[in-house]
Amino acid sequence: MGHGPLWDRMDGQRRWRARLLSASEVPRRPGVYAWYRQGRAVYVGKADELCGRAWGNHMGNGASMGSSAFRRNVAEHLGFGTSADIKEQRVRLAANQLAEVRSWILRCSVAWIECGTIADAVRLEKAMKLEWIPPLTKR
């Protein structure tokens, strides 16, 4: 996509269709991940443990969105309230809205880069955000 060498590296990683992804396929190591929609990166984040973050937090379907900025940002993108209001529970999503957020995410794909340490993941995410910030990623 030409956003910079780190993004070129992420864009070159295998993309896993969220709808078909199982927890056993996601590494249990630190890393940086990017969610893609229609072939374009829409969100980037770092994880102390990729499976717990990308699979557990972001693909969850519970009413609480406190642990997933990606889910909150998707909800904001869909017009259900601001990410901050959802996080602080000033806005609570109805069951049909939660289902719509999950459906939107399940139509995405995800890629990741494993890192040796959590500190390496933090540095990589920060460097990627200096190159380019996807539309659903907040500064």
Tab-separated table of N, CA, C and O in Angstrom, residues 7-110:
chain	number	residue	atom	x	y	z
A	7	TRP	N	4.952	-0.764	7.183
A	7	TRP	CA	3.625	-1.133	6.687
A	7	TRP	C	3.738	-2.105	5.508
A	7	TRP	O	2.916	-3.012	5.369
A	8	ASP	N	4.760	-1.926	4.682
A	8	ASP	CA	4.976	-2.882	3.595
A	8	ASP	C	5.200	-4.282	4.172
A	8	ASP	O	4.700	-5.279	3.648
A	9	ARG	N	5.971	-4.330	5.264
A	9	ARG	CA	6.221	-5.630	5.928
A	9	ARG	C	4.917	-6.227	6.449
A	9	ARG	O	4.638	-7.406	6.253
A	10	MET	N	4.095	-5.408	7.132
A	10	MET	CA	2.813	-5.917	7.649
A	10	MET	C	1.904	-6.336	6.506
A	10	MET	O	1.287	-7.399	6.541
A	11	ASP	N	1.834	-5.496	5.467
A	11	ASP	CA	0.954	-5.812	4.340
A	11	ASP	C	1.371	-7.107	3.644
A	11	ASP	O	0.553	-7.753	2.996
A	12	GLY	N	2.651	-7.490	3.782
A	12	GLY	CA	3.141	-8.721	3.169
A	12	GLY	C	2.899	-9.969	4.000
A	12	GLY	O	3.136	-11.085	3.526
A	13	GLN	N	2.403	-9.805	5.233
A	13	GLN	CA	2.136	-10.957	6.086
A	13	GLN	C	0.869	-11.680	5.625
A	13	GLN	O	-0.008	-11.086	4.995
A	14	ARG	N	0.781	-12.939	5.980
A	14	ARG	CA	-0.434	-13.702	5.682
A	14	ARG	C	-1.619	-13.048	6.386
A	14	ARG	O	-1.524	-12.660	7.544
A	15	ARG	N	-2.708	-12.928	5.662
A	15	ARG	CA	-3.945	-12.402	6.233
A	15	ARG	C	-4.904	-13.552	6.485
A	15	ARG	O	-5.131	-14.388	5.624
A	16	TRP	N	-5.452	-13.545	7.667
A	16	TRP	CA	-6.381	-14.579	8.098
A	16	TRP	C	-7.785	-14.002	8.089
A	16	TRP	O	-8.030	-12.960	8.707
A	17	ARG	N	-8.718	-14.655	7.411
A	17	ARG	CA	-10.107	-14.199	7.404
A	17	ARG	C	-10.696	-14.411	8.790
A	17	ARG	O	-10.676	-15.527	9.316
A	18	ALA	N	-11.181	-13.352	9.390
A	18	ALA	CA	-11.668	-13.417	10.768
A	18	ALA	C	-12.739	-14.480	10.948
A	18	ALA	O	-12.737	-15.216	11.932
A	19	ARG	N	-13.630	-14.580	9.988
A	19	ARG	CA	-14.743	-15.531	10.100
A	19	ARG	C	-14.249	-16.976	10.197
A	19	ARG	O	-14.890	-17.819	10.809
A	20	LEU	N	-13.088	-17.258	9.616
A	20	LEU	CA	-12.566	-18.629	9.576
A	20	LEU	C	-11.437	-18.879	10.575
A	20	LEU	O	-10.957	-19.994	10.693
A	21	LEU	N	-11.019	-17.853	11.290
A	21	LEU	CA	-9.875	-17.948	12.185
A	21	LEU	C	-10.242	-18.651	13.489
A	21	LEU	O	-11.289	-18.384	14.072
A	22	SER	N	-9.360	-19.536	13.933
A	22	SER	CA	-9.557	-20.176	15.240
A	22	SER	C	-8.449	-19.716	16.178
A	22	SER	O	-7.354	-19.331	15.745
A	23	ALA	N	-8.722	-19.758	17.452
A	23	ALA	CA	-7.754	-19.301	18.457
A	23	ALA	C	-6.439	-20.063	18.349
A	23	ALA	O	-5.367	-19.493	18.572
A	24	SER	N	-6.489	-21.310	17.975
A	24	SER	CA	-5.266	-22.117	17.902
A	24	SER	C	-4.320	-21.653	16.791
A	24	SER	O	-3.144	-22.003	16.794
A	25	GLU	N	-4.817	-20.849	15.852
A	25	GLU	CA	-3.979	-20.358	14.756
A	25	GLU	C	-3.250	-19.062	15.108
A	25	GLU	O	-2.344	-18.647	14.390
A	26	VAL	N	-3.653	-18.422	16.197
A	26	VAL	CA	-3.071	-17.131	16.575
A	26	VAL	C	-1.965	-17.371	17.606
A	26	VAL	O	-2.199	-18.045	18.609
A	27	PRO	N	-0.766	-16.845	17.368
A	27	PRO	CA	0.341	-17.073	18.296
A	27	PRO	C	0.063	-16.533	19.699
A	27	PRO	O	-0.650	-15.552	19.868
A	28	ARG	N	0.658	-17.172	20.655
A	28	ARG	CA	0.566	-16.727	22.049
A	28	ARG	C	1.866	-16.021	22.440
A	28	ARG	O	2.458	-16.312	23.458
A	29	ARG	N	2.276	-15.112	21.569
A	29	ARG	CA	3.514	-14.351	21.749
A	29	ARG	C	3.198	-12.868	21.571
A	29	ARG	O	2.167	-12.516	21.006
A	30	PRO	N	4.092	-12.004	22.003
A	30	PRO	CA	3.888	-10.570	21.768
A	30	PRO	C	3.960	-10.254	20.278
A	30	PRO	O	4.590	-10.997	19.506
A	31	GLY	N	3.330	-9.169	19.888
A	31	GLY	CA	3.404	-8.770	18.491
A	31	GLY	C	2.542	-7.568	18.175
A	31	GLY	O	1.930	-6.968	19.049
A	32	VAL	N	2.531	-7.242	16.903
A	32	VAL	CA	1.715	-6.161	16.365
A	32	VAL	C	0.787	-6.781	15.330
A	32	VAL	O	1.187	-7.670	14.575
A	33	TYR	N	-0.446	-6.319	15.306
A	33	TYR	CA	-1.432	-6.866	14.380
A	33	TYR	C	-2.129	-5.728	13.651
A	33	TYR	O	-2.176	-4.596	14.139
A	34	ALA	N	-2.660	-6.053	12.495
A	34	ALA	CA	-3.444	-5.073	11.732
A	34	ALA	C	-4.699	-5.764	11.217
A	34	ALA	O	-4.644	-6.897	10.740
A	35	TRP	N	-5.818	-5.075	11.344
A	35	TRP	CA	-7.090	-5.535	10.797
A	35	TRP	C	-7.278	-4.890	9.436
A	35	TRP	O	-7.001	-3.696	9.276
A	36	TYR	N	-7.758	-5.664	8.490
A	36	TYR	CA	-7.955	-5.217	7.111
A	36	TYR	C	-9.422	-5.378	6.727
A	36	TYR	O	-10.071	-6.357	7.098
A	37	ARG	N	-9.889	-4.429	5.961
A	37	ARG	CA	-11.259	-4.473	5.440
A	37	ARG	C	-11.171	-4.134	3.961
A	37	ARG	O	-10.600	-3.105	3.597
A	38	GLN	N	-11.697	-5.007	3.132
A	38	GLN	CA	-11.660	-4.820	1.678
A	38	GLN	C	-10.238	-4.546	1.201
A	38	GLN	O	-9.997	-3.688	0.353
A	39	GLY	N	-9.285	-5.268	1.790
A	39	GLY	CA	-7.895	-5.204	1.366
A	39	GLY	C	-7.081	-4.056	1.926
A	39	GLY	O	-5.889	-3.969	1.672
A	40	ARG	N	-7.703	-3.161	2.708
A	40	ARG	CA	-6.994	-2.001	3.245
A	40	ARG	C	-6.937	-2.082	4.770
A	40	ARG	O	-7.930	-2.414	5.405
A	41	ALA	N	-5.795	-1.740	5.328
A	41	ALA	CA	-5.658	-1.722	6.787
A	41	ALA	C	-6.594	-0.678	7.379
A	41	ALA	O	-6.657	0.451	6.896
A	42	VAL	N	-7.328	-1.081	8.431
A	42	VAL	CA	-8.239	-0.148	9.095
A	42	VAL	C	-7.866	0.073	10.559
A	42	VAL	O	-8.340	1.020	11.180
A	43	TYR	N	-7.025	-0.795	11.118
A	43	TYR	CA	-6.672	-0.678	12.538
A	43	TYR	C	-5.346	-1.371	12.782
A	43	TYR	O	-5.069	-2.418	12.194
A	44	VAL	N	-4.535	-0.803	13.663
A	44	VAL	CA	-3.282	-1.433	14.075
A	44	VAL	C	-3.202	-1.382	15.592
A	44	VAL	O	-3.675	-0.426	16.217
A	45	GLY	N	-2.636	-2.422	16.170
A	45	GLY	CA	-2.463	-2.453	17.612
A	45	GLY	C	-1.318	-3.370	17.993
A	45	GLY	O	-0.814	-4.136	17.170
A	46	LYS	N	-0.924	-3.300	19.246
A	46	LYS	CA	0.114	-4.189	19.755
A	46	LYS	C	-0.515	-5.101	20.795
A	46	LYS	O	-1.571	-4.796	21.365
A	47	ALA	N	0.159	-6.218	21.018
A	47	ALA	CA	-0.366	-7.189	21.974
A	47	ALA	C	0.759	-7.777	22.810
A	47	ALA	O	1.808	-8.125	22.270
A	48	ASP	N	0.512	-7.881	24.105
A	48	ASP	CA	1.427	-8.629	24.957
A	48	ASP	C	1.381	-10.106	24.567
A	48	ASP	O	2.358	-10.823	24.683
A	49	GLU	N	0.190	-10.516	24.099
A	49	GLU	CA	-0.037	-11.895	23.670
A	49	GLU	C	-1.081	-11.835	22.550
A	49	GLU	O	-2.232	-11.466	22.790
A	50	LEU	N	-0.650	-12.129	21.327
A	50	LEU	CA	-1.499	-11.922	20.143
A	50	LEU	C	-2.844	-12.635	20.233
A	50	LEU	O	-3.874	-12.058	19.899
A	51	CYS	N	-2.857	-13.862	20.683
A	51	CYS	CA	-4.114	-14.613	20.729
A	51	CYS	C	-5.119	-13.943	21.659
A	51	CYS	O	-6.277	-13.758	21.297
A	52	GLY	N	-4.676	-13.585	22.838
A	52	GLY	CA	-5.585	-12.963	23.786
A	52	GLY	C	-6.132	-11.638	23.292
A	52	GLY	O	-7.297	-11.311	23.515
A	53	ARG	N	-5.311	-10.882	22.602
A	53	ARG	CA	-5.733	-9.552	22.152
A	53	ARG	C	-6.550	-9.633	20.862
A	53	ARG	O	-7.699	-9.209	20.820
A	54	ALA	N	-5.924	-10.145	19.814
A	54	ALA	CA	-6.587	-10.151	18.501
A	54	ALA	C	-7.778	-11.105	18.475
A	54	ALA	O	-8.808	-10.807	17.879
A	55	TRP	N	-7.636	-12.246	19.117
A	55	TRP	CA	-8.728	-13.234	19.113
A	55	TRP	C	-9.689	-12.964	20.265
A	55	TRP	O	-10.874	-12.762	20.057
A	56	GLY	N	-9.181	-12.948	21.480
A	56	GLY	CA	-10.037	-12.862	22.655
A	56	GLY	C	-10.751	-11.535	22.817
A	56	GLY	O	-11.969	-11.485	22.968
A	57	ASN	N	-10.010	-10.428	22.782
A	57	ASN	CA	-10.619	-9.118	23.005
A	57	ASN	C	-11.370	-8.594	21.792
A	57	ASN	O	-12.490	-8.112	21.909
A	58	HIS	N	-10.743	-8.660	20.630
A	58	HIS	CA	-11.325	-7.999	19.456
A	58	HIS	C	-12.407	-8.814	18.754
A	58	HIS	O	-13.257	-8.244	18.086
A	59	MET	N	-12.371	-10.114	18.891
A	59	MET	CA	-13.404	-10.921	18.225
A	59	MET	C	-14.505	-11.348	19.191
A	59	MET	O	-15.388	-12.107	18.839
A	60	GLY	N	-14.450	-10.825	20.391
A	60	GLY	CA	-15.478	-11.154	21.375
A	60	GLY	C	-16.836	-10.594	20.973
A	60	GLY	O	-16.941	-9.719	20.124
A	61	ASN	N	-17.859	-11.109	21.609
A	61	ASN	CA	-19.198	-10.612	21.298
A	61	ASN	C	-19.959	-10.204	22.549
A	61	ASN	O	-21.157	-10.038	22.513
A	62	GLY	N	-19.246	-10.020	23.658
A	62	GLY	CA	-19.894	-9.599	24.890
A	62	GLY	C	-20.288	-8.133	24.849
A	62	GLY	O	-19.836	-7.367	24.004
A	63	ALA	N	-21.112	-7.745	25.804
A	63	ALA	CA	-21.595	-6.366	25.872
A	63	ALA	C	-20.507	-5.401	26.329
A	63	ALA	O	-20.526	-4.234	25.967
A	64	SER	N	-19.534	-5.877	27.100
A	64	SER	CA	-18.467	-5.007	27.567
A	64	SER	C	-17.439	-4.809	26.463
A	64	SER	O	-16.955	-5.769	25.878
A	65	MET	N	-17.130	-3.559	26.189
A	65	MET	CA	-16.134	-3.245	25.167
A	65	MET	C	-14.924	-2.557	25.770
A	65	MET	O	-14.094	-2.010	25.059
A	66	GLY	N	-14.801	-2.606	27.095
A	66	GLY	CA	-13.727	-1.910	27.774
A	66	GLY	C	-12.342	-2.366	27.373
A	66	GLY	O	-11.393	-1.584	27.402
A	67	SER	N	-12.193	-3.616	26.970
A	67	SER	CA	-10.864	-4.144	26.652
A	67	SER	C	-10.552	-4.160	25.157
A	67	SER	O	-9.534	-4.699	24.754
A	68	SER	N	-11.408	-3.581	24.340
A	68	SER	CA	-11.169	-3.604	22.898
A	68	SER	C	-11.436	-2.247	22.258
A	68	SER	O	-12.575	-1.918	21.911
A	69	ALA	N	-10.360	-1.478	22.073
A	69	ALA	CA	-10.499	-0.207	21.362
A	69	ALA	C	-10.979	-0.445	19.934
A	69	ALA	O	-11.751	0.355	19.394
A	70	PHE	N	-10.553	-1.546	19.323
A	70	PHE	CA	-10.988	-1.841	17.953
A	70	PHE	C	-12.506	-1.989	17.894
A	70	PHE	O	-13.162	-1.369	17.053
A	71	ARG	N	-13.097	-2.757	18.796
A	71	ARG	CA	-14.557	-2.925	18.801
A	71	ARG	C	-15.251	-1.584	19.039
A	71	ARG	O	-16.241	-1.257	18.381
A	72	ARG	N	-14.721	-0.793	19.992
A	72	ARG	CA	-15.326	0.526	20.261
A	72	ARG	C	-15.228	1.435	19.042
A	72	ARG	O	-16.183	2.146	18.702
A	73	ASN	N	-14.076	1.400	18.370
A	73	ASN	CA	-13.894	2.262	17.198
A	73	ASN	C	-14.776	1.818	16.043
A	73	ASN	O	-15.263	2.650	15.271
A	74	VAL	N	-14.992	0.513	15.901
A	74	VAL	CA	-15.935	0.018	14.888
A	74	VAL	C	-17.338	0.504	15.232
A	74	VAL	O	-18.075	0.976	14.356
A	75	ALA	N	-17.716	0.412	16.502
A	75	ALA	CA	-19.046	0.878	16.922
A	75	ALA	C	-19.214	2.364	16.620
A	75	ALA	O	-20.270	2.789	16.130
A	76	GLU	N	-18.171	3.152	16.872
A	76	GLU	CA	-18.229	4.584	16.546
A	76	GLU	C	-18.368	4.776	15.039
A	76	GLU	O	-19.174	5.589	14.574
A	77	HIS	N	-17.585	4.020	14.272
A	77	HIS	CA	-17.644	4.083	12.804
A	77	HIS	C	-19.060	3.774	12.306
A	77	HIS	O	-19.527	4.378	11.335
A	78	LEU	N	-19.741	2.866	12.984
A	78	LEU	CA	-21.102	2.483	12.589
A	78	LEU	C	-22.156	3.452	13.115
A	78	LEU	O	-23.338	3.300	12.827
A	79	GLY	N	-21.719	4.461	13.886
A	79	GLY	CA	-22.632	5.496	14.345
A	79	GLY	C	-23.351	5.206	15.650
A	79	GLY	O	-24.373	5.827	15.951
A	80	PHE	N	-22.812	4.304	16.471
A	80	PHE	CA	-23.491	3.911	17.703
A	80	PHE	C	-23.099	4.746	18.919
A	80	PHE	O	-23.608	4.538	20.001
A	81	GLY	N	-22.179	5.665	18.778
A	81	GLY	CA	-21.709	6.496	19.882
A	81	GLY	C	-20.211	6.655	19.766
A	81	GLY	O	-19.570	5.953	18.983
A	82	THR	N	-19.659	7.565	20.543
A	82	THR	CA	-18.218	7.743	20.482
A	82	THR	C	-17.521	6.605	21.218
A	82	THR	O	-18.079	6.010	22.145
A	83	SER	N	-16.304	6.347	20.804
A	83	SER	CA	-15.505	5.315	21.460
A	83	SER	C	-15.356	5.625	22.947
A	83	SER	O	-15.467	4.732	23.792
A	84	ALA	N	-15.123	6.896	23.280
A	84	ALA	CA	-14.957	7.291	24.684
A	84	ALA	C	-16.238	7.057	25.479
A	84	ALA	O	-16.190	6.543	26.605
A	85	ASP	N	-17.389	7.412	24.917
A	85	ASP	CA	-18.660	7.210	25.621
A	85	ASP	C	-18.954	5.727	25.819
A	85	ASP	O	-19.488	5.323	26.854
A	86	ILE	N	-18.587	4.917	24.831
A	86	ILE	CA	-18.801	3.470	24.958
A	86	ILE	C	-17.872	2.906	26.030
A	86	ILE	O	-18.300	2.110	26.877
A	87	LYS	N	-16.616	3.335	26.027
A	87	LYS	CA	-15.649	2.843	27.017
A	87	LYS	C	-16.092	3.198	28.435
A	87	LYS	O	-16.005	2.382	29.355
A	88	GLU	N	-16.565	4.424	28.622
A	88	GLU	CA	-16.991	4.887	29.947
A	88	GLU	C	-18.417	4.461	30.284
A	88	GLU	O	-18.945	4.852	31.319
A	89	GLN	N	-19.034	3.701	29.403
A	89	GLN	CA	-20.385	3.147	29.568
A	89	GLN	C	-21.456	4.228	29.681
A	89	GLN	O	-22.507	4.010	30.269
A	90	ARG	N	-21.169	5.401	29.108
A	90	ARG	CA	-22.213	6.421	28.991
A	90	ARG	C	-23.165	6.043	27.865
A	90	ARG	O	-24.301	6.503	27.826
A	91	VAL	N	-22.655	5.218	26.945
A	91	VAL	CA	-23.463	4.646	25.867
A	91	VAL	C	-23.330	3.139	25.975
A	91	VAL	O	-22.219	2.615	26.054
A	92	ARG	N	-24.461	2.458	26.003
A	92	ARG	CA	-24.473	0.991	26.029
A	92	ARG	C	-25.147	0.509	24.757
A	92	ARG	O	-26.246	0.965	24.429
A	93	LEU	N	-24.472	-0.395	24.079
A	93	LEU	CA	-25.008	-0.888	22.816
A	93	LEU	C	-26.075	-1.946	23.052
A	93	LEU	O	-25.946	-2.787	23.949
A	94	ALA	N	-27.113	-1.899	22.241
A	94	ALA	CA	-28.167	-2.906	22.268
A	94	ALA	C	-27.646	-4.187	21.605
A	94	ALA	O	-26.642	-4.165	20.890
A	95	ALA	N	-28.334	-5.279	21.835
A	95	ALA	CA	-27.907	-6.577	21.297
A	95	ALA	C	-27.741	-6.536	19.784
A	95	ALA	O	-26.769	-7.081	19.243
A	96	ASN	N	-28.644	-5.873	19.074
A	96	ASN	CA	-28.533	-5.819	17.615
A	96	ASN	C	-27.318	-4.992	17.185
A	96	ASN	O	-26.690	-5.281	16.176
A	97	GLN	N	-26.961	-3.957	17.953
A	97	GLN	CA	-25.781	-3.151	17.639
A	97	GLN	C	-24.500	-3.951	17.892
A	97	GLN	O	-23.564	-3.900	17.100
A	98	LEU	N	-24.462	-4.684	18.998
A	98	LEU	CA	-23.316	-5.554	19.278
A	98	LEU	C	-23.146	-6.581	18.167
A	98	LEU	O	-22.024	-6.847	17.724
A	99	ALA	N	-24.243	-7.134	17.702
A	99	ALA	CA	-24.191	-8.117	16.613
A	99	ALA	C	-23.671	-7.473	15.330
A	99	ALA	O	-22.917	-8.100	14.577
A	100	GLU	N	-24.048	-6.225	15.089
A	100	GLU	CA	-23.581	-5.532	13.890
A	100	GLU	C	-22.075	-5.256	13.960
A	100	GLU	O	-21.363	-5.392	12.967
A	101	VAL	N	-21.585	-4.888	15.137
A	101	VAL	CA	-20.146	-4.680	15.327
A	101	VAL	C	-19.406	-5.989	15.057
A	101	VAL	O	-18.419	-6.021	14.315
A	102	ARG	N	-19.882	-7.067	15.649
A	102	ARG	CA	-19.230	-8.372	15.460
A	102	ARG	C	-19.268	-8.791	13.993
A	102	ARG	O	-18.285	-9.270	13.452
A	103	SER	N	-20.386	-8.596	13.328
A	103	SER	CA	-20.510	-8.944	11.914
A	103	SER	C	-19.523	-8.146	11.076
A	103	SER	O	-18.893	-8.682	10.151
A	104	TRP	N	-19.371	-6.862	11.374
A	104	TRP	CA	-18.436	-6.002	10.647
A	104	TRP	C	-17.021	-6.540	10.806
A	104	TRP	O	-16.273	-6.651	9.835
A	105	ILE	N	-16.643	-6.903	12.034
A	105	ILE	CA	-15.304	-7.432	12.299
A	105	ILE	C	-15.099	-8.778	11.622
A	105	ILE	O	-14.028	-9.052	11.062
A	106	LEU	N	-16.119	-9.619	11.626
A	106	LEU	CA	-15.986	-10.939	11.005
A	106	LEU	C	-15.834	-10.857	9.493
A	106	LEU	O	-15.407	-11.820	8.862
A	107	ARG	N	-16.141	-9.712	8.907
A	107	ARG	CA	-15.926	-9.519	7.469
A	107	ARG	C	-14.537	-8.930	7.189
A	107	ARG	O	-14.226	-8.574	6.058
A	108	CYS	N	-13.717	-8.830	8.224
A	108	CYS	CA	-12.332	-8.340	8.093
A	108	CYS	C	-11.369	-9.514	8.023
A	108	CYS	O	-11.753	-10.668	8.203
A	109	SER	N	-10.118	-9.182	7.789
A	109	SER	CA	-9.035	-10.149	7.941
A	109	SER	C	-8.004	-9.515	8.866
A	109	SER	O	-8.025	-8.309	9.107
A	110	VAL	N	-7.122	-10.344	9.408
A	110	VAL	CA	-6.119	-9.858	10.353
A	110	VAL	C	-4.764	-10.462	10.003
A	110	VAL	O	-4.679	-11.597	9.532
